[in-house]
XYZ file of C-alpha atoms in Angstrom:
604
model
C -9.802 -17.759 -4.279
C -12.911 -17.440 -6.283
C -12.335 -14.899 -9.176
C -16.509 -14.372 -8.842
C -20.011 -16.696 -8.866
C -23.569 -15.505 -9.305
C -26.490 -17.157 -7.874
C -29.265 -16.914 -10.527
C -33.188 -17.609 -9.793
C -34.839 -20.739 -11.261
C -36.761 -18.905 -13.647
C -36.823 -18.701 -17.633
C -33.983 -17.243 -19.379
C -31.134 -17.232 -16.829
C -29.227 -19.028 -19.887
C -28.794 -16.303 -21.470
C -27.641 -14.216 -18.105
C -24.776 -17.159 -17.534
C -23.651 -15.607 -20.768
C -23.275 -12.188 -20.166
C -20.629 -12.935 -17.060
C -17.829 -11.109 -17.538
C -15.536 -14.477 -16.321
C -13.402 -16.909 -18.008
C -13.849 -20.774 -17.342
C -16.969 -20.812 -16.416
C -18.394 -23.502 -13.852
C -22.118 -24.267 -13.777
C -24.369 -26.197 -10.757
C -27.497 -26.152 -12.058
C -31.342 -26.787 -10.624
C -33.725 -30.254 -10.134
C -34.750 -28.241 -13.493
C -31.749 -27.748 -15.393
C -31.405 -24.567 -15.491
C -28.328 -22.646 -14.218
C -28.228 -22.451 -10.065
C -24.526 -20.836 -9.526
C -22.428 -19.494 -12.490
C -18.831 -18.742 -11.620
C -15.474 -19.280 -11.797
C -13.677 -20.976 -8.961
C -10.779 -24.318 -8.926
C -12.638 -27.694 -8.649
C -10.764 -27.850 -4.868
C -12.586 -25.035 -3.981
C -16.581 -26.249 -4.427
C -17.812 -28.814 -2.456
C -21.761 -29.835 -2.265
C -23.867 -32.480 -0.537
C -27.231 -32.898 -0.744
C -29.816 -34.615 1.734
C -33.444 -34.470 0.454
C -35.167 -31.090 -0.169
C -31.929 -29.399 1.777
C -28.740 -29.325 -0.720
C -25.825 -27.146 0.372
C -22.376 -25.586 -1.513
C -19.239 -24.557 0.367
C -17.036 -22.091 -2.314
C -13.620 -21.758 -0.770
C -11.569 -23.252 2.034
C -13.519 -25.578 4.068
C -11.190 -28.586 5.466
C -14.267 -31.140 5.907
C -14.772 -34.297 3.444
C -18.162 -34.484 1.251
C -19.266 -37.584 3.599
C -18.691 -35.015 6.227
C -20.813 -32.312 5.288
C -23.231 -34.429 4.207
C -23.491 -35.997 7.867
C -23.833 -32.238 8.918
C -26.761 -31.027 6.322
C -28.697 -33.902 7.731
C -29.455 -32.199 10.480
C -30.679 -29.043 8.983
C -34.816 -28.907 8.441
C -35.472 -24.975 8.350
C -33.110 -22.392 7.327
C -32.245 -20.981 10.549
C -30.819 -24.220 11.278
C -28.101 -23.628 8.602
C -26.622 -21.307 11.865
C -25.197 -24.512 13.319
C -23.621 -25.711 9.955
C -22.237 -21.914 9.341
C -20.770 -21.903 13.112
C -19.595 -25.538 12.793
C -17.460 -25.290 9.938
C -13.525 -24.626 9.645
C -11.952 -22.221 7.055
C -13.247 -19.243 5.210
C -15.908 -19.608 2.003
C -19.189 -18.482 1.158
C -21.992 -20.672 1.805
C -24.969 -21.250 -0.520
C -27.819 -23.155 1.282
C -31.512 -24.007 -0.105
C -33.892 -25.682 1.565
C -37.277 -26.156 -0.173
C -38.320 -23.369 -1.867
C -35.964 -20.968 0.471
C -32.329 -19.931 -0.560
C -29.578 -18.804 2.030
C -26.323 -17.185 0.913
C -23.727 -15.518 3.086
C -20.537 -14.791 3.386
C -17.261 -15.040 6.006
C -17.191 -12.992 8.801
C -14.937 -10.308 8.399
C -16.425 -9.769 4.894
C -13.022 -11.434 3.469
C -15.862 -13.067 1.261
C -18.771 -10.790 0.376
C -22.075 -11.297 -0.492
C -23.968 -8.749 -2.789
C -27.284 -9.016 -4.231
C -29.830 -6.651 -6.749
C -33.039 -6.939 -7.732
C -34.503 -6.633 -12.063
C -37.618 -7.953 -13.223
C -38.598 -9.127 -9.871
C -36.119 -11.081 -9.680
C -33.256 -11.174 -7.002
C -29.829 -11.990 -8.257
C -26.383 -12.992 -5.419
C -23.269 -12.368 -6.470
C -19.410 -11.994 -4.083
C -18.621 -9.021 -6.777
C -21.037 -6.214 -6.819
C -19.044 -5.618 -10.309
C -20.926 -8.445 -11.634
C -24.512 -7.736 -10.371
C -23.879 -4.530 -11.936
C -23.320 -5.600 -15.145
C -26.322 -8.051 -15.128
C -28.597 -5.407 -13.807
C -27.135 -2.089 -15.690
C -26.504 -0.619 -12.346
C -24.814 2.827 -12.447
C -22.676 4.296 -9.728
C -23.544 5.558 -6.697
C -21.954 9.670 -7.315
C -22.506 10.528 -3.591
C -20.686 7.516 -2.702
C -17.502 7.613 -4.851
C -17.705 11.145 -4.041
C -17.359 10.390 -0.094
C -14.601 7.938 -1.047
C -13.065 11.293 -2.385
C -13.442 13.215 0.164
C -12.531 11.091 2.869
C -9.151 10.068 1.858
C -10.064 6.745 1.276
C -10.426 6.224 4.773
C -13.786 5.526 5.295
C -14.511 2.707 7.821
C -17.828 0.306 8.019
C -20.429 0.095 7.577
C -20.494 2.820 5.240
C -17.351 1.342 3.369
C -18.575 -2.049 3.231
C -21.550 -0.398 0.857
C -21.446 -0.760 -2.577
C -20.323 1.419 -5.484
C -23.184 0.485 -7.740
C -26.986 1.921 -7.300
C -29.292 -1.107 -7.139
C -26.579 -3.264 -5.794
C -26.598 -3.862 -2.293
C -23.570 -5.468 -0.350
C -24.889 -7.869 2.930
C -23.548 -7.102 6.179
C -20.685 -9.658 7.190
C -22.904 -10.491 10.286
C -25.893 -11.674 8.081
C -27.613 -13.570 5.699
C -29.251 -13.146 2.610
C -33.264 -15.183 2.382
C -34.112 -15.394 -0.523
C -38.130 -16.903 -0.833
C -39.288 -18.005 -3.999
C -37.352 -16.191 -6.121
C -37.834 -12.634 -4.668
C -38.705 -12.026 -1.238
C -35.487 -10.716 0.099
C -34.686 -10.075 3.302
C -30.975 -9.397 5.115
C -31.044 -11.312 8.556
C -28.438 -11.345 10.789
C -26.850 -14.428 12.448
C -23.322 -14.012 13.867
C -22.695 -12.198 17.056
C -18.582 -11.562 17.816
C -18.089 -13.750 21.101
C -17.388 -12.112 24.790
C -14.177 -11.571 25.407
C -13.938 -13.328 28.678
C -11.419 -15.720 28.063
C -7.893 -15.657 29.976
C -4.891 -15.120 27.995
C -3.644 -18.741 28.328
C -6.700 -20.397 27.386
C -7.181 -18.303 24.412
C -3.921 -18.977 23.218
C -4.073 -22.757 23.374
C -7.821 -22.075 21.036
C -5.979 -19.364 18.758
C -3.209 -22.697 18.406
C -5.730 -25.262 17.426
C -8.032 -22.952 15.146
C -4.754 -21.826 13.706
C -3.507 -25.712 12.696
C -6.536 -26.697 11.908
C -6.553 -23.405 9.272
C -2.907 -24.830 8.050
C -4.712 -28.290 7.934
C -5.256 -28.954 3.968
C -3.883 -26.134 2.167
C -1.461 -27.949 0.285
C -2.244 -27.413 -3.631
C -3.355 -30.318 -6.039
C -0.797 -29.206 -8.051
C 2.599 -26.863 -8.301
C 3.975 -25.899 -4.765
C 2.872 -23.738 -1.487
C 4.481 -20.876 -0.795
C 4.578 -18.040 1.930
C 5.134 -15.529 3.221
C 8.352 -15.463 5.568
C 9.170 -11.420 6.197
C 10.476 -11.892 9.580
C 7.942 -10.084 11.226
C 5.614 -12.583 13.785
C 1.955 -12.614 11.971
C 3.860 -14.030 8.530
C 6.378 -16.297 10.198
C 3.980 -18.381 12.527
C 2.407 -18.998 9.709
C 5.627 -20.058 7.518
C 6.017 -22.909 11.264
C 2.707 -24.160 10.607
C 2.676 -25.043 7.253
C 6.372 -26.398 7.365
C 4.816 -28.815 9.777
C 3.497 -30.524 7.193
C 5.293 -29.019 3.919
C 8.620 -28.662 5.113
C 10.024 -27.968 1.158
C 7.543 -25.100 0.673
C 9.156 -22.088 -0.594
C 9.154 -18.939 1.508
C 9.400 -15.474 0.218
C 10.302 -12.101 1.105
C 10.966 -8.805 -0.075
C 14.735 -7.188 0.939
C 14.078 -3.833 2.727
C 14.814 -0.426 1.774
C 14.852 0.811 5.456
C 18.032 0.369 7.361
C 16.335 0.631 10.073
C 13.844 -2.248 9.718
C 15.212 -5.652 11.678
C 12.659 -7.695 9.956
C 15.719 -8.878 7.818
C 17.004 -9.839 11.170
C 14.281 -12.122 12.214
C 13.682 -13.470 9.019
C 17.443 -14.718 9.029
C 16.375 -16.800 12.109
C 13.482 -18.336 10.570
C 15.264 -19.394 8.034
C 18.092 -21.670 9.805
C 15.741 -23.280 11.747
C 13.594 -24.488 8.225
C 16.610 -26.056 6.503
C 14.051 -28.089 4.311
C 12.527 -24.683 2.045
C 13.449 -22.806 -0.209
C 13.866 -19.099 0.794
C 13.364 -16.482 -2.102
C 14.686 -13.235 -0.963
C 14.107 -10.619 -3.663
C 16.459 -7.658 -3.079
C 15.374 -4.326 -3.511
C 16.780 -3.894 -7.142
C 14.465 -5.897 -8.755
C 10.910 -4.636 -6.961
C 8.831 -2.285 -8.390
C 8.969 0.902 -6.269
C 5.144 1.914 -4.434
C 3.362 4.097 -6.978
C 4.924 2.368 -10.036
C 2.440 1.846 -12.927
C -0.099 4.619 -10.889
C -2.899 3.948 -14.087
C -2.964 0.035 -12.526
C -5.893 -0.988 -11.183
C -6.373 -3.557 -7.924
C -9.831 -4.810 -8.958
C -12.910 -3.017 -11.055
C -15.074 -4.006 -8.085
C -14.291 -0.692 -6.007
C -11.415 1.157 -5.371
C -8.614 -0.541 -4.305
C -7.145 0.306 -0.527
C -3.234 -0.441 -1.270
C -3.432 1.390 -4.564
C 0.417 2.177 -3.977
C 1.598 -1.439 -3.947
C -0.597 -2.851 -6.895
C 2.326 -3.400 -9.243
C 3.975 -4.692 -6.682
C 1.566 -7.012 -5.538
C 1.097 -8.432 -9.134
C 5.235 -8.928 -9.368
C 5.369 -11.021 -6.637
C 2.098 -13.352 -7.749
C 4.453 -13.422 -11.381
C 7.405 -14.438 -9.330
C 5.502 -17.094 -6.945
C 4.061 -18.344 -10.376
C 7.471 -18.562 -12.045
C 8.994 -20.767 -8.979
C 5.888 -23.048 -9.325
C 3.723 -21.885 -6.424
C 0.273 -22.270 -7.216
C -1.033 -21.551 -3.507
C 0.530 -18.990 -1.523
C -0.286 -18.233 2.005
C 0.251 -14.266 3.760
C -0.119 -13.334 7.070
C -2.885 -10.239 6.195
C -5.249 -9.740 8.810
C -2.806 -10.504 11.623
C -2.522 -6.912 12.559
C -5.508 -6.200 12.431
C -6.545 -9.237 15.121
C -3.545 -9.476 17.346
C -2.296 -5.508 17.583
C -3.195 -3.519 20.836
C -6.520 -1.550 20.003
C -6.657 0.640 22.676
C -10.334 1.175 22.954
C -10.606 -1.122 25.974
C -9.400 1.547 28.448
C -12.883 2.987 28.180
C -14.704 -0.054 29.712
C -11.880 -1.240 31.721
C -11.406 1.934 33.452
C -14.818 1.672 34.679
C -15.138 -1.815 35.314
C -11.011 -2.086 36.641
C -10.125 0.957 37.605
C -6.404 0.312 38.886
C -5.884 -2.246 36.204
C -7.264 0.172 33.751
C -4.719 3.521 35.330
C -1.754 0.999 35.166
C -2.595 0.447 31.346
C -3.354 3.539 30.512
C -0.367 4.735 32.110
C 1.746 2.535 30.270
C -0.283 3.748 26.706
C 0.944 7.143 27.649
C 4.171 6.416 28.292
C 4.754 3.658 25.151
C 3.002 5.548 22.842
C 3.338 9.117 23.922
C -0.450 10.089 23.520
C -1.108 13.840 23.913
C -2.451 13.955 27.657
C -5.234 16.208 27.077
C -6.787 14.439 23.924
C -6.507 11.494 25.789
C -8.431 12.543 28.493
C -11.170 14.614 26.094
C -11.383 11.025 24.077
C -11.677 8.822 27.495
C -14.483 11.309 28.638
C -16.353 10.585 25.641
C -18.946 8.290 26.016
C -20.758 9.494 23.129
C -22.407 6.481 20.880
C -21.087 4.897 17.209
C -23.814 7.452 15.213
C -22.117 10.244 17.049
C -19.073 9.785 15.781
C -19.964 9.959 12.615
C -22.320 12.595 12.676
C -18.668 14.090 14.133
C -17.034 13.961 11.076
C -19.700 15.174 8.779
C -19.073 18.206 10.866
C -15.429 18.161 11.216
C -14.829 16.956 7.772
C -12.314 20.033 7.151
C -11.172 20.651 10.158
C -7.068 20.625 10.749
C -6.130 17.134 11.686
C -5.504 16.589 15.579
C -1.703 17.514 15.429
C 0.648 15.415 18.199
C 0.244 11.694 18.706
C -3.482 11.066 19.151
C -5.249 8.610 20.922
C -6.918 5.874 18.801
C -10.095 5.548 21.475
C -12.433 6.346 19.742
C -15.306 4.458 17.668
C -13.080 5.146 14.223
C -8.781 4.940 15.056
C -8.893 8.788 13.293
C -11.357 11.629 11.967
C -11.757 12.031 8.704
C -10.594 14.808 6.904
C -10.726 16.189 3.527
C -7.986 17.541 1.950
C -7.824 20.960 0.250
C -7.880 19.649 -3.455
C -11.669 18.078 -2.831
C -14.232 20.613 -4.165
C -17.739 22.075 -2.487
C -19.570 19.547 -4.456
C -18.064 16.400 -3.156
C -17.764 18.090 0.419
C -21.738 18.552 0.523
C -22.259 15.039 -0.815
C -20.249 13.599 1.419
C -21.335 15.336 4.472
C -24.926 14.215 3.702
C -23.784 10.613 2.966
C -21.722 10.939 6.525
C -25.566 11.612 8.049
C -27.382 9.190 6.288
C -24.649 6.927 7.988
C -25.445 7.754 11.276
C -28.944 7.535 11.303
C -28.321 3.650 10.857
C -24.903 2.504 12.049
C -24.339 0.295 15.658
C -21.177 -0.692 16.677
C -20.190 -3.971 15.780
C -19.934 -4.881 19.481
C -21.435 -3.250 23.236
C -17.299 -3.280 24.334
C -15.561 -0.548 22.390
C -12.460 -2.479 22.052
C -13.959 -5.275 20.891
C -15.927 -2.848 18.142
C -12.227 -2.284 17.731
C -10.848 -5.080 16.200
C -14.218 -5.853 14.529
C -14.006 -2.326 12.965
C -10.060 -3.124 11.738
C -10.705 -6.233 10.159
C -14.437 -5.439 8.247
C -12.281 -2.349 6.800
C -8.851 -4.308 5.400
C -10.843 -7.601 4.762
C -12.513 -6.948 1.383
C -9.617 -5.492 0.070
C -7.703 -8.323 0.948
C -10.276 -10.397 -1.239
C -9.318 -7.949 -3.982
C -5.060 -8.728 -3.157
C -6.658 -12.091 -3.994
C -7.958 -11.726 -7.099
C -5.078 -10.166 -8.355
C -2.908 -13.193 -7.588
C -5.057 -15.304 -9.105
C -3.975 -13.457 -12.473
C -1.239 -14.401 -12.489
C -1.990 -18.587 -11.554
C -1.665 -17.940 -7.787
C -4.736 -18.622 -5.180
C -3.845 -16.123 -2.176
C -4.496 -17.745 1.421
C -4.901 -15.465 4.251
C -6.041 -17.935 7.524
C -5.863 -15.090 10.092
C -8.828 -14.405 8.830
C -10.899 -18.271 8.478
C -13.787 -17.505 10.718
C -12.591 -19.860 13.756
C -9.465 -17.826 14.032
C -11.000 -14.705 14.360
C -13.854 -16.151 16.818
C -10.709 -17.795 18.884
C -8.931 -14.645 19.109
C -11.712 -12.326 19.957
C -12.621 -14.605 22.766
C -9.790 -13.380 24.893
C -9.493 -11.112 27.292
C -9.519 -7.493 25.673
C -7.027 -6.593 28.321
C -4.766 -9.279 28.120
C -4.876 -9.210 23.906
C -4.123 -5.823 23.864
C -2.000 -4.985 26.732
C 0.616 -2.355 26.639
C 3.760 -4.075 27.279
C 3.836 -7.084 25.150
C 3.901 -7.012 21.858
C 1.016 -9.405 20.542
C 0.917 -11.665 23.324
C -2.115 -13.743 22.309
C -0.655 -15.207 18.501
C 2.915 -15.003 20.742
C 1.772 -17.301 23.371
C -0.431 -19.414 20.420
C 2.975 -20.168 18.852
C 5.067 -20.703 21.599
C 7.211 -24.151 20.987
C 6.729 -23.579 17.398
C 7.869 -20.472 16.117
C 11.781 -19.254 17.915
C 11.603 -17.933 20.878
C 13.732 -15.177 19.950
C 10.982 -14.138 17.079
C 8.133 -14.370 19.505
C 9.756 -12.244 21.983
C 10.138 -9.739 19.721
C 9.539 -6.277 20.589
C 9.496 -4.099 17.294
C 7.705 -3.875 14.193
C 9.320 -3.403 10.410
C 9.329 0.324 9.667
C 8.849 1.283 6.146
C 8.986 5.047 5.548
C 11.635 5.030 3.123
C 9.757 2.515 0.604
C 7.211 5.464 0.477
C 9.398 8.193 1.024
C 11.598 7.028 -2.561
C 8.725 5.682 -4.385
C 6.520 9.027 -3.976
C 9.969 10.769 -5.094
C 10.406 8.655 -8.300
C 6.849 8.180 -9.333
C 5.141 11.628 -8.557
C 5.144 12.726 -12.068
C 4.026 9.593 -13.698
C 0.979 10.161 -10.804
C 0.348 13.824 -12.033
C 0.441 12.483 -15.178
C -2.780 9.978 -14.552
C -4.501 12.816 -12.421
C -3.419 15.599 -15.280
C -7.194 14.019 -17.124
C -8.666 12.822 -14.027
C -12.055 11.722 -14.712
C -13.011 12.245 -10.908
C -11.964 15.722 -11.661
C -14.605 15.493 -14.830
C -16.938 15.157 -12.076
C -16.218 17.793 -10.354
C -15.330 16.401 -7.613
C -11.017 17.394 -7.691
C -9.205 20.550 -8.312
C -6.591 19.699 -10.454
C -4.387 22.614 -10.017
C -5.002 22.749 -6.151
C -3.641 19.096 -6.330
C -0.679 19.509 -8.457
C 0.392 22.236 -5.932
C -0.185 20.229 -2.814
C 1.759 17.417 -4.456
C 4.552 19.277 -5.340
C 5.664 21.287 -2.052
C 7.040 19.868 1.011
C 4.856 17.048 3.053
C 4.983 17.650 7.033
C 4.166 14.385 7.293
C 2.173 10.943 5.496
C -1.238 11.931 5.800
C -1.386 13.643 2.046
C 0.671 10.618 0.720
C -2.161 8.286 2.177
C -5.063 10.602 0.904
C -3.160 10.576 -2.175
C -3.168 6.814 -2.249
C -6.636 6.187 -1.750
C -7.467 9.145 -4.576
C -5.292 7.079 -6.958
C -7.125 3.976 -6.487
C -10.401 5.750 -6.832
C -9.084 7.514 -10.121
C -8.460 4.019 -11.566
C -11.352 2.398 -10.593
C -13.879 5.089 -12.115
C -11.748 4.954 -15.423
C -11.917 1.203 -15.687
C -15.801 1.533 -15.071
C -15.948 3.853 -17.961
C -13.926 1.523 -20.110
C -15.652 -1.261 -19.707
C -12.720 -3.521 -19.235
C -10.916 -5.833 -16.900
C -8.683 -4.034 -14.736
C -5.334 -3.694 -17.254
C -2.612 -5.558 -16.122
C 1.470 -4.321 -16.538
């Protein structure tokens, strides 16, 4: 993946810009006039342009289409808006840089795996996929009132408001839209992709989840070293692990031993594993990986705060071991949960629209998942709009979190909620940022479930960009293709009913890979549990946390009480939520001090 591009402006000077990027191995396409056009640093594999008269187009990432086809495809294109076709048209996930004439289109994928940020200075508008880097070119500072809702919210904060960027000045683009760019410096954000209706029977769907899925397999073999993947036993990870043995049957897999007794993953995996005689399967046991919350003063990326702040060290351990068995393109099955699980938020619409069908599954829900009865009722009674809910939790931000199992059917899977160590100051700037929210957010679709899934992937996606990144550290370009564009619009096509429904367990990617992947794995029932990886890294690596948090620099802000948080930490936990909070405040403590610095986020 991309480690970062800018798109400078044909204007005087931009030389001297290109040289003030923070990024090693540069790459330059320049203009008809020479001067720098995109500045970055990406693999040669991973750029492809074509040019046909005054319309020249560049695909940075994974597009499988040849240069004589793409060039076949631009030829069609005579305004901008026609670049829709090309941007629907296309297989894989990349950002796609269009200009035609005197007008420049950038965007992004759709589940904001690849982001597009852009800033204005001297008049002048400036594209970037790192707000980091616009930042840096523009002297941006941070936005207090944002990292301070980061703060306050546990790190939970969904889109739109946590697609926004840290930096004042710096604004991130919708994954939905567009950025026009006219002459230089009329801006404006338009919006292109709508998520498809999910009228599509379960069958069907699976037989266009199959094909988007092999064609997203199609090509990923490296130019050089070996692919790897993921192989953890679990259904997302192995289907993927069948695909690309298709056609790379002596890829190496790799997994991580658990710590949970409990967890059959191990199981599974064993089965996945006699049936692809040809790989090589790396197990690493326990022993040898660093526990969650090792290295705490790590940081995921120095664009924003990193969401799996707990796992960073261990995320850059495996990239070092991929690296040392020669992979130099790994794939991971991230953003399979997040487009195959069983939102619940289609009861609401299907109760009115099915009723029986929608008592049977709701039934079920209660049963399965052992809902409270009356929250579930209160939430299904709801029909209160997307800026509700979060005007909601500027209200509630300190109220007692909902205690029992509570229904996810909502327009955000859980309130947010502060926890006792935040101070006034980053309550009351949070509560107004929470507002300001409201008065502009829609739903990212008119069916709540749908929103659902949409709302899942938008928040996991960029962080997955920044998993990415720190792979590529260490030699290693991270492949996620649950989330290539024609996956997700494949997948979201179906049936909400029949993706999500209450007695299978991921039906859709289980029926995609039937004939492929075991039988036994695709019948599978249960999920990897992985409490006591948490449970014995918090108790190993809680002082070496209090240590980092002992100088906080968010506390410098007044934003943390120190001593408040030391005492939390240290008494008995009823349950995760405080580990989580604590995750996300870690991960926002690092990313403010590596702003200070200056630096590159330090590696271990």
């Amino acid at each position: 993946m991309s480690t970062g591009f800018v798109v400078l402006p044909d204007s005087v000077g931009t030389d001297a810009l290109r040289d003030r990027l923070p990024l090693r191995a540069l790459r330059t396409l320049r203009y008809s006039s020479g001067r720098p056009w995109i500045v970055g640093s990406w693999d040669a594999e991973e750029i492809m342009s074509a040019c046909v008269g005054p319309v020249h187009v560049v695909v940075i990432g994974f597009c499988p289409v040849t240069t004589i086809e793409l060039t076949s495809l631009i030829g069609r294109i005579h305004t901008v808006s026609d670049v829709n076709r090309l941007a629907a048209s296309l297989p894989g996930s990349f950002h796609l840089v269009a200009a035609v004439g005197r007008q420049l289109r950038v965007q992004g994928s759709i589940t904001g795996l690849r982001r597009v940020a852009w800033a204005k200075s001297d008049g002048h508008t400036f594209v970037s996929d790192r707000t980091d880097l616009l930042a840096g070119l523009t002297n941006a500072e941070i936005d207090d009132s944002l990292l301070a809702t980061r703060v306050a919210c546990g790190g939970m904060v969904p889109p739109p408001l946590r697609e926004r960027s840290m930096w004042l000045g710096v604004r991130s683009l919708p994954p939905d839209h567009y950025l026009l760019v006219e002459d230089g410096q009329q801006t404006r954000e338009v919006k292109w992709w709508q998520p498809p209706a999910p009228e599509m029977p379960l069958l069907k769907g699976a037989r266009e989840v199959r094909e988007a899925l092999v064609s997203a397999l199609d090509g990923r073999n490296p130019a050089r070293g070996r692919l790897s993947a993921d192989l953890s036993g679990g259904l997302d990870s192995t289907s993927l692990t069948f695909l690309a043995a298709r056609t790379t049957p002596h890829l190496l897999t790799h997994r991580w031993a658990e710590a949970e007794a409990g967890n059959d993953d191990s199981k599974y995996a064993a089965i996945a594993m006699r049936e692809l005689p040809d790989a090589e399967h790396l197990v690493i046991p326990q022993s040898d990986i660093p526990l969650v919350f090792t290295d705490p003063h790590l940081n995921g990326d120095p664009e924003q705060p990193y969401l799996f702040a707990r796992t960073t060290a261990r995320a850059m351990y495996t990239a070092r071991t991929l690296a040392a068995h020669s992979s130099t393109r790994h794939i991971a099955g991230h953003g399979g949960d997040e487009l195959f699980y069983k939102f619940p938020g289609y009861l609401h619409p299907l109760l009115r629209r099915r009723p029986l069908t929608g008592v049977r599954h709701l039934r079920a829900h209660l049963a399965l998942s052992r809902w409270d009865r009356k929250a579930t009722v209160a939430q299904l009674l709801d029909t209160s709009g997307f800026p509700d809910w979060w005007k909601r939790q500027a209200d509630q931000l300190t109220t007692p979190l909902p205690g029992g199992r509570f229904p996810p059917l909502s327009w955000g899977f859980m309130p947010l909620h502060a926890q006792p160590w935040v101070t006034g100051e980053a309550l009351h700037a949070a509560r107004t940022t929470l507002r300001e929210t409201a008065e502009e957010a829609h739903p990212f679709a008119s069916d709540r479930g749908q929103h659902q899934y949409l709302l899942a992937l938008r928040t996991t996606a960029p962080a997955y960009a920044q998993l990415g990144r720190l792979f590529s550290r260490a030699g290693v370009r991270l492949d996620m293709p649950y989330l290539d564009d024609r996956v997700v619009e494949a997948a979201l096509s179906v049936r909400l009913e029949e993706r999500a429904h209450p007695w299978r367990y991921k039906p859709l990617l289980a029926e995609a890979m039937r004939g492929i992947v075991p039988e036994s794995i695709t019948t599978r029932v249960t999920k990897g549990e992985f409490s006591a990886d948490l449970n014995l890294g918090l108790r190993r690596n809680r002082a070496s946390m209090l240590d980092v948090l002992a100088d906080s620099a968010i506390a410098e802000r007044g934003l943390i009480d120190v001593d408040a948080l030391r005492r939390l930490l240290l008494a008995p936990q009823a349950d995760h939520s405080r580990n989580i909070a604590l995750e996300h405040l870690v991960g926002c403590e690092t990313w403010l001090r590596t702003t200070q610095e200056g630096q590159d986020a330090p590696t271990p």
